[in-house]
CSV table of C-alpha atoms in Angstrom, one decimal:
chain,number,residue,atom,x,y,z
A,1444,UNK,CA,11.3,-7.9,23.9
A,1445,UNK,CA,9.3,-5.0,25.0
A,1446,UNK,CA,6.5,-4.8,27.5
A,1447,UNK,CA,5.3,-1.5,26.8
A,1448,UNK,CA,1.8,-0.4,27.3
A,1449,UNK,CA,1.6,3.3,27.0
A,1450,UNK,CA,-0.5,5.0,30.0
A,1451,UNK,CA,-3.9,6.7,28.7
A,1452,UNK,CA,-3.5,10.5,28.3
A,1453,UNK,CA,-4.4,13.3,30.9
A,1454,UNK,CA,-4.4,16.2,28.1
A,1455,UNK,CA,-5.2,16.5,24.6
A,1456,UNK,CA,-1.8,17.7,23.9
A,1457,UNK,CA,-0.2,14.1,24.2
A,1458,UNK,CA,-1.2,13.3,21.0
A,1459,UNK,CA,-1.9,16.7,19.4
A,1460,UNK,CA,-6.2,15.6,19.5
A,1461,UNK,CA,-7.2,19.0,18.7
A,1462,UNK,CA,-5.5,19.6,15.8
A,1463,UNK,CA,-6.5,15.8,14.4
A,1464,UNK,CA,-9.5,16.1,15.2
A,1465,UNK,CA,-10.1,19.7,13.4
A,1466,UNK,CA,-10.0,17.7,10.2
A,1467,UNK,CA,-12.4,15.4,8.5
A,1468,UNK,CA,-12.0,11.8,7.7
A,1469,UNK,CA,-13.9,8.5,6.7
A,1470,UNK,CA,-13.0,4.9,6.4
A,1471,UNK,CA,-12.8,1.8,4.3
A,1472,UNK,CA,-13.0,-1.2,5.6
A,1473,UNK,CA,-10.5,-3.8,3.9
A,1474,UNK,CA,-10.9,-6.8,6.6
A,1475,UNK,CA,-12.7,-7.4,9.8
A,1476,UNK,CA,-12.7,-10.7,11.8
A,1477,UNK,CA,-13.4,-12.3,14.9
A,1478,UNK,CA,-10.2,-14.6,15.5
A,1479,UNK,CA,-10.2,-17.5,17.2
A,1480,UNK,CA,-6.5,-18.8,16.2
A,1481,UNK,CA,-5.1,-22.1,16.6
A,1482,UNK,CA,-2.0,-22.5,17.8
A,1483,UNK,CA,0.0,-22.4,14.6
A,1484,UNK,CA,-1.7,-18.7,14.4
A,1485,UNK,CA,0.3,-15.9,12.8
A,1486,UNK,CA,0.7,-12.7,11.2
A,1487,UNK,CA,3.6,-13.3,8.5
A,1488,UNK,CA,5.7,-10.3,8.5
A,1489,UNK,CA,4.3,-7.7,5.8
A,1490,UNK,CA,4.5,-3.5,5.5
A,1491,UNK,CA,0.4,-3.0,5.7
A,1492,UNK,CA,-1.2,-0.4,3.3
A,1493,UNK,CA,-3.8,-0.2,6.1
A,1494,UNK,CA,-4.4,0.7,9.4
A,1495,UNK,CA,-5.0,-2.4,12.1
A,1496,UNK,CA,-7.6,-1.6,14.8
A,1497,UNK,CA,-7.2,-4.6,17.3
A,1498,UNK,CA,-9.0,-5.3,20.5
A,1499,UNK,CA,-7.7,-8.3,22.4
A,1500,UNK,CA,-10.7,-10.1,24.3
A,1501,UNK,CA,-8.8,-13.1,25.9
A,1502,UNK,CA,-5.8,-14.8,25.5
A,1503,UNK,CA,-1.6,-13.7,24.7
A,1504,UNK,CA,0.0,-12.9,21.7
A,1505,UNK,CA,3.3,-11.0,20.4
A,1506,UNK,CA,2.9,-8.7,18.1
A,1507,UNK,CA,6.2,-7.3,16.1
A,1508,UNK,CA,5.4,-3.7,14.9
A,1509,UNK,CA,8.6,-1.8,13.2
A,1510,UNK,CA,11.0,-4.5,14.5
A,1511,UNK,CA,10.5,-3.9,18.1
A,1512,UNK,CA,8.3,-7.0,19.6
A,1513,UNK,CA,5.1,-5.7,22.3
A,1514,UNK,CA,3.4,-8.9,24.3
A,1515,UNK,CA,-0.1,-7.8,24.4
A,1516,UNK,CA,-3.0,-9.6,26.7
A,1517,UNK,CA,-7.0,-8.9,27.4
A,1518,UNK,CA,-8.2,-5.4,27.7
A,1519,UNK,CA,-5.3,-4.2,25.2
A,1520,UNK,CA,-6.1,-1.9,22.1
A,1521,UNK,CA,-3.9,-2.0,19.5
A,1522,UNK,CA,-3.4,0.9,16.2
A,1523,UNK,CA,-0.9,0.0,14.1
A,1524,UNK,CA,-0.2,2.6,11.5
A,1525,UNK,CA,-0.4,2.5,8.0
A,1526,UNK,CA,3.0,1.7,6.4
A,1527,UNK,CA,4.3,0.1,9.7
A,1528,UNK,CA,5.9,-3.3,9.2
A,1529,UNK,CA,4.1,-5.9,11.1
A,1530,UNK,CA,3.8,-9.3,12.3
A,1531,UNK,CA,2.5,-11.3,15.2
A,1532,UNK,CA,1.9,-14.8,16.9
A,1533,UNK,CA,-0.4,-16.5,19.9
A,1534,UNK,CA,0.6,-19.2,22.4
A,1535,UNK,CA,-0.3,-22.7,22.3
A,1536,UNK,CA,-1.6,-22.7,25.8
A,1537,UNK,CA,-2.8,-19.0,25.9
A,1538,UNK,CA,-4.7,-18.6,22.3
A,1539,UNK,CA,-5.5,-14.9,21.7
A,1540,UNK,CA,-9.3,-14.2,21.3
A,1541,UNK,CA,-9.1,-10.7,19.5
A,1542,UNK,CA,-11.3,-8.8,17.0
A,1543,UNK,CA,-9.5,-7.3,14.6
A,1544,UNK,CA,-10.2,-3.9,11.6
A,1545,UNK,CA,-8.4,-3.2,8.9
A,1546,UNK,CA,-9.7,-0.3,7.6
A,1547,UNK,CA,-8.1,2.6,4.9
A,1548,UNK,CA,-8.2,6.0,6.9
A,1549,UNK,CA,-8.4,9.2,4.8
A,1550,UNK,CA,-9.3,13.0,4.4
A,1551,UNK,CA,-12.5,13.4,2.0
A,1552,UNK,CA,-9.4,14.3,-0.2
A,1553,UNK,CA,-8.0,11.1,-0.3
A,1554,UNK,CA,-5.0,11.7,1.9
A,1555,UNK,CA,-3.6,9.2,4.2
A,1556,UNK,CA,-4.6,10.1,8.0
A,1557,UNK,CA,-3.2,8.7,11.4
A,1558,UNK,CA,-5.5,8.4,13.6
A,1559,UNK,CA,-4.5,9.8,17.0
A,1560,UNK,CA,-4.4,6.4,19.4
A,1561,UNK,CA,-1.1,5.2,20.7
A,1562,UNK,CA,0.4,2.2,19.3
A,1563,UNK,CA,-0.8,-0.1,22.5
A,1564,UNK,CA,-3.0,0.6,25.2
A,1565,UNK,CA,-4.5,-0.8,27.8
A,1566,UNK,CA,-8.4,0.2,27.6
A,1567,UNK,CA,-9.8,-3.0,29.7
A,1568,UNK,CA,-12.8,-5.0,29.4
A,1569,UNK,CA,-15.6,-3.2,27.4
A,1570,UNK,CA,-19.0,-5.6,27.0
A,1571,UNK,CA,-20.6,-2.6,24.3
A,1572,UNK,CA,-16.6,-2.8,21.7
A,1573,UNK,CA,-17.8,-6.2,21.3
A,1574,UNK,CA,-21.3,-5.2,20.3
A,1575,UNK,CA,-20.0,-2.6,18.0
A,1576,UNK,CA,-17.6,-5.1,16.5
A,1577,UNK,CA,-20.1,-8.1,15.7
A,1578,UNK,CA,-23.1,-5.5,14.0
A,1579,UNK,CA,-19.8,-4.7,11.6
A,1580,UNK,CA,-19.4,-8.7,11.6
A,1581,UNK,CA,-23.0,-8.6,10.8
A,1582,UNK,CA,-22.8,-6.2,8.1
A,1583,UNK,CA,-20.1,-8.0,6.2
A,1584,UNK,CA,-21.9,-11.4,6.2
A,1585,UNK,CA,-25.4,-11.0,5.7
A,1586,UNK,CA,-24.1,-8.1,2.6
A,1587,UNK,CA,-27.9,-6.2,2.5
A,1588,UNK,CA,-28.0,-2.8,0.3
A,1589,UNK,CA,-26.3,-0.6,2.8
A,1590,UNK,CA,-24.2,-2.7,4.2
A,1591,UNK,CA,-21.2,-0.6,3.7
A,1592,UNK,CA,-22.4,2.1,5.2
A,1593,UNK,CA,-23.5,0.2,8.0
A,1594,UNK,CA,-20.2,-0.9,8.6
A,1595,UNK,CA,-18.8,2.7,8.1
A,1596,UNK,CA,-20.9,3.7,11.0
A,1597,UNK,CA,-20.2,1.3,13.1
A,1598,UNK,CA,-16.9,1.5,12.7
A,1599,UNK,CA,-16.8,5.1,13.3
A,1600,UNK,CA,-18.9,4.3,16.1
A,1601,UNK,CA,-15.9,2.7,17.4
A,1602,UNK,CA,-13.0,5.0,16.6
A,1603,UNK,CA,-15.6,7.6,18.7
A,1604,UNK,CA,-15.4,5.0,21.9
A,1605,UNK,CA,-12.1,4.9,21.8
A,1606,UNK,CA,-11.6,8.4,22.2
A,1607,UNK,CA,-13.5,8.5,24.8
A,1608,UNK,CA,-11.8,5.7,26.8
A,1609,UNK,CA,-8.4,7.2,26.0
A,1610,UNK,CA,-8.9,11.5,26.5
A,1611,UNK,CA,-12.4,11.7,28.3
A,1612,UNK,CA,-12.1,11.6,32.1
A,1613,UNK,CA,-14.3,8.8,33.4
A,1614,UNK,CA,-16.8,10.6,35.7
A,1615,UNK,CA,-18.0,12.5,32.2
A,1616,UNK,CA,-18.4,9.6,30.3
A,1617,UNK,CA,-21.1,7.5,29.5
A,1618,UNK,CA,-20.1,3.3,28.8
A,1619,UNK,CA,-23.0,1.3,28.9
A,1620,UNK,CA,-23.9,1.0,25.6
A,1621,UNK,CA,-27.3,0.5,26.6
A,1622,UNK,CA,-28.0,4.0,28.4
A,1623,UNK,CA,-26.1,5.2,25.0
A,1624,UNK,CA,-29.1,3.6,22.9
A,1625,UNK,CA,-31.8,5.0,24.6
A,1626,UNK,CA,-30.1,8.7,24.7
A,1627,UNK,CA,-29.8,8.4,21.1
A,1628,UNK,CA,-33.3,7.3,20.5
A,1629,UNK,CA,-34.5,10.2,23.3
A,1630,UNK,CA,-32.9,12.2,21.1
A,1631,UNK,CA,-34.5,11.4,17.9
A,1632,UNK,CA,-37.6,11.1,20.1
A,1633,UNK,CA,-38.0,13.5,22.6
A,1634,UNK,CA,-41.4,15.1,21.6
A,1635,UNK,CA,-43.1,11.6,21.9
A,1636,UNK,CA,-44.8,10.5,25.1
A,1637,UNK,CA,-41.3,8.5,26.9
A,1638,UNK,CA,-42.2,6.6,29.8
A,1639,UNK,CA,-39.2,4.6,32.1
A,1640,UNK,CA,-40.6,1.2,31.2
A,1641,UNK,CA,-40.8,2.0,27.3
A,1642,UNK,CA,-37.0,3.1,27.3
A,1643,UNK,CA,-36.0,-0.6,29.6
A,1644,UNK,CA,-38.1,-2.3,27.4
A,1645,UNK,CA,-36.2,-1.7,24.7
A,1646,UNK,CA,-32.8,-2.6,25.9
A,1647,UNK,CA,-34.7,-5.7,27.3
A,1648,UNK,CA,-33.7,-4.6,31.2
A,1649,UNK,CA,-36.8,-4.0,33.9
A,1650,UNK,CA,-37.8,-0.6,34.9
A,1651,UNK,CA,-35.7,-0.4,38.1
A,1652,UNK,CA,-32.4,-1.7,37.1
A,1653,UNK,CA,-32.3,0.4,34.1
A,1654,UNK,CA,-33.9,3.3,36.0
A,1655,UNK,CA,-30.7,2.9,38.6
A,1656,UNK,CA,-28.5,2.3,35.7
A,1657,UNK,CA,-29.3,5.5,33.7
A,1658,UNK,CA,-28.9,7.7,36.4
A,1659,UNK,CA,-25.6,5.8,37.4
A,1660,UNK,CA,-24.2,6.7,34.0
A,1661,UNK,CA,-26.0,10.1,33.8
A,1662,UNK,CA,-26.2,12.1,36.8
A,1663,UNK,CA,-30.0,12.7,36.4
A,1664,UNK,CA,-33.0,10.5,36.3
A,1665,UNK,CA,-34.6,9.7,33.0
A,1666,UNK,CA,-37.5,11.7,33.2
A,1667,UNK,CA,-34.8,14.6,34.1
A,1668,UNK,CA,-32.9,13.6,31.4
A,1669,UNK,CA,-35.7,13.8,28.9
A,1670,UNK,CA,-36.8,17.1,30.4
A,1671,UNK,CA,-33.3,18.7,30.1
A,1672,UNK,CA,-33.2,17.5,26.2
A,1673,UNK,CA,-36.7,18.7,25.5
A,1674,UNK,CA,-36.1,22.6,27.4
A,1675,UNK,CA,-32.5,22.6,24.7
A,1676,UNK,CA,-34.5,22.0,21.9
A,1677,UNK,CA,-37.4,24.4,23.1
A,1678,UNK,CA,-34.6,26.9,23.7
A,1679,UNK,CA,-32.9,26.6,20.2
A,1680,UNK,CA,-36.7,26.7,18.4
A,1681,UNK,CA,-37.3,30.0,20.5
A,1682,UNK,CA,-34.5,31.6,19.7
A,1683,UNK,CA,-35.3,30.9,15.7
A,1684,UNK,CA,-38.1,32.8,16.0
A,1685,UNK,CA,-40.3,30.6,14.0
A,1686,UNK,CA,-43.3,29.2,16.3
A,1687,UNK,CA,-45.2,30.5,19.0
A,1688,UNK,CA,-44.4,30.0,22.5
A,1689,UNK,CA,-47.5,27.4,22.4
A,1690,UNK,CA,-46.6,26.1,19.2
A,1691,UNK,CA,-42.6,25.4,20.5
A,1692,UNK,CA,-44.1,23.6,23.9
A,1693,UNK,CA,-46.2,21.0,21.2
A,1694,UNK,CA,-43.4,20.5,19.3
A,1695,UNK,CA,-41.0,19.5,21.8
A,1696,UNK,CA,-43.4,16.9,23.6
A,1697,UNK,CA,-45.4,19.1,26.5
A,1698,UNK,CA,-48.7,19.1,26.2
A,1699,UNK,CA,-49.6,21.6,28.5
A,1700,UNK,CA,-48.1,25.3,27.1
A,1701,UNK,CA,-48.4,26.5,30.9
A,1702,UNK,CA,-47.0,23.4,32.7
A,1703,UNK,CA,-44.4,24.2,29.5
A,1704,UNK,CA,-43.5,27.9,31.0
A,1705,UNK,CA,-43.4,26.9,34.3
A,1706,UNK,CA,-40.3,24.4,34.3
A,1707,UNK,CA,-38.8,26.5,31.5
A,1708,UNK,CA,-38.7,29.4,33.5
A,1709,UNK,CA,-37.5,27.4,36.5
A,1710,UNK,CA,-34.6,25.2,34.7
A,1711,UNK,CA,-33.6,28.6,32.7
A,1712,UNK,CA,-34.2,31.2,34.7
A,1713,UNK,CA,-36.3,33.2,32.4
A,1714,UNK,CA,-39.7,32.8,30.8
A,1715,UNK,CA,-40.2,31.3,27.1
A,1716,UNK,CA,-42.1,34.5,25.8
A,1717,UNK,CA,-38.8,36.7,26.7
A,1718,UNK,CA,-36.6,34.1,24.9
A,1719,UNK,CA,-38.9,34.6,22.0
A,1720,UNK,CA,-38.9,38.5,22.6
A,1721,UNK,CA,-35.5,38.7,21.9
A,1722,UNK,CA,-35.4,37.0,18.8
A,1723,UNK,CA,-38.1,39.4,17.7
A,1724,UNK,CA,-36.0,42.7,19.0
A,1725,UNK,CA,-32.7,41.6,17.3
């Protein structure tokens, strides 16, 4: 029996993540499910035509994967292949809590592609998986127009964390899955009026813990944050060439063209109205 959990990767080269990630795939979700086993829980021996995306919450189990036999515990992410031959069972006094995808993996083409995890990993405890997990659980029960899509995203969603756990170094990356939301919905509405208490209010946290936790996670305060995302999109509208200077600083959420200039100028180092200058000269 093997105890084998494979470290996480320094360099993108261990698993060749450039190169698999240069081309395009989607999913197809064949099977999702929160287990709970009972002790007489197994996996009978089968070759899967899928690939198995497990996350073990809680619990022990022994998963046989090509004939060689891994113990796998808490915090452990397992990826078996497509084509591997697999099999598995829990412990009567150390039931496996686990949340388990099996999902079809190909090119837009319809080829079969491996995605590039190692076969087990230790990733540890990850409140926001879980959450990504139950909206696909959620998705599969309730079966609304969309759901499949739904579930694709999510599940994408969580292909995308696991990435990051396993080749993005920790002091770049972002894991509460609540700073996440709100960055995503800055970005969707960063020309809006954003106050610190609307963005805790909807991750249900007060103004001062999630004001602590977002710059914990991000380096910046929100209102920085917001700021920083507003002056990229300004940039990128300026360089178009398709509004005014005043025009841009409306657009992106500053409602004063002047108090606009002045932080543009200081976070960039040069004025708006030369940005757009050069769009016009090229």
């Amino acid at each position: 029996m093997k105890r084998i959990i494979y470290p996480l990767p320094h360099t993108h080269s261990d698993f060749n993540i450039d190169n698999a990630y240069n081309d395009e795939f989607t999913v197809d979700l064949i099977y999702y499910n929160h287990r709970y086993p009972t002790p007489e829980w197994t996996i009978p021996q089968s070759i899967i035509d899928f690939t198995d995306v497990t996350y073990i919450l809680g619990g022990e189990a022994e998963y046989s994967i090509n004939d060689e036999v891994y113990p796998v515990s808490a915090g452990d992410l397992i990826c078996i292949p497509h084509g591997s031959k697999r099999s598995a069972k829990t412990f009567p006094n150390r039931l496996i809590e686990s949340q388990c995808l099996n999902i079809v993996v190909h090119t837009p083409k319809g080829a079969p592609f491996s995605l590039p995890f190692p076969l087990i990993c230790r990733i540890g405890n990850h409140p926001d998986l879980s959450f990504l997990y139950d909206e696909i659980q959620k998705a599969v029960l309730l079966k609304k127009p969309g759901c499949r899509l739904h579930a694709q995203a999510y599940i994408l969603l969580i292909l995308e964390e696991f990435y990051q756990l396993l080749y993005t170094k920790k002091e770049n990356r972002i894991t509460d899955f609540r700073v996440r939301k709100i960055m995503e919905y800055v970005a969707v509405h960063y020309n809006q009026s954003l106050k610190l208490s609307d963005a805790a209010r909807i991750v249900d946290l007060s103004p001062v813990y999630f004001g602590n936790l977002f710059k914990q996670q991000t380096g910046m305060s929100f209102r920085q944050y917001i700021t920083t995302i507003r002056l990229n999109q300004a940039e990128n509208m300026l360089l178009n060439g398709e509004n005014t200077v005043g025009e841009v600083a409306e657009l992106c959420g500053f409602s004063d063209a002047f108090y606009f200039s002045k932080v543009y100028r200081e976070q960039k180092g040069i004025s708006p109205s030369k940005v757009s200058r050069f769009h016009d000269n090229r």
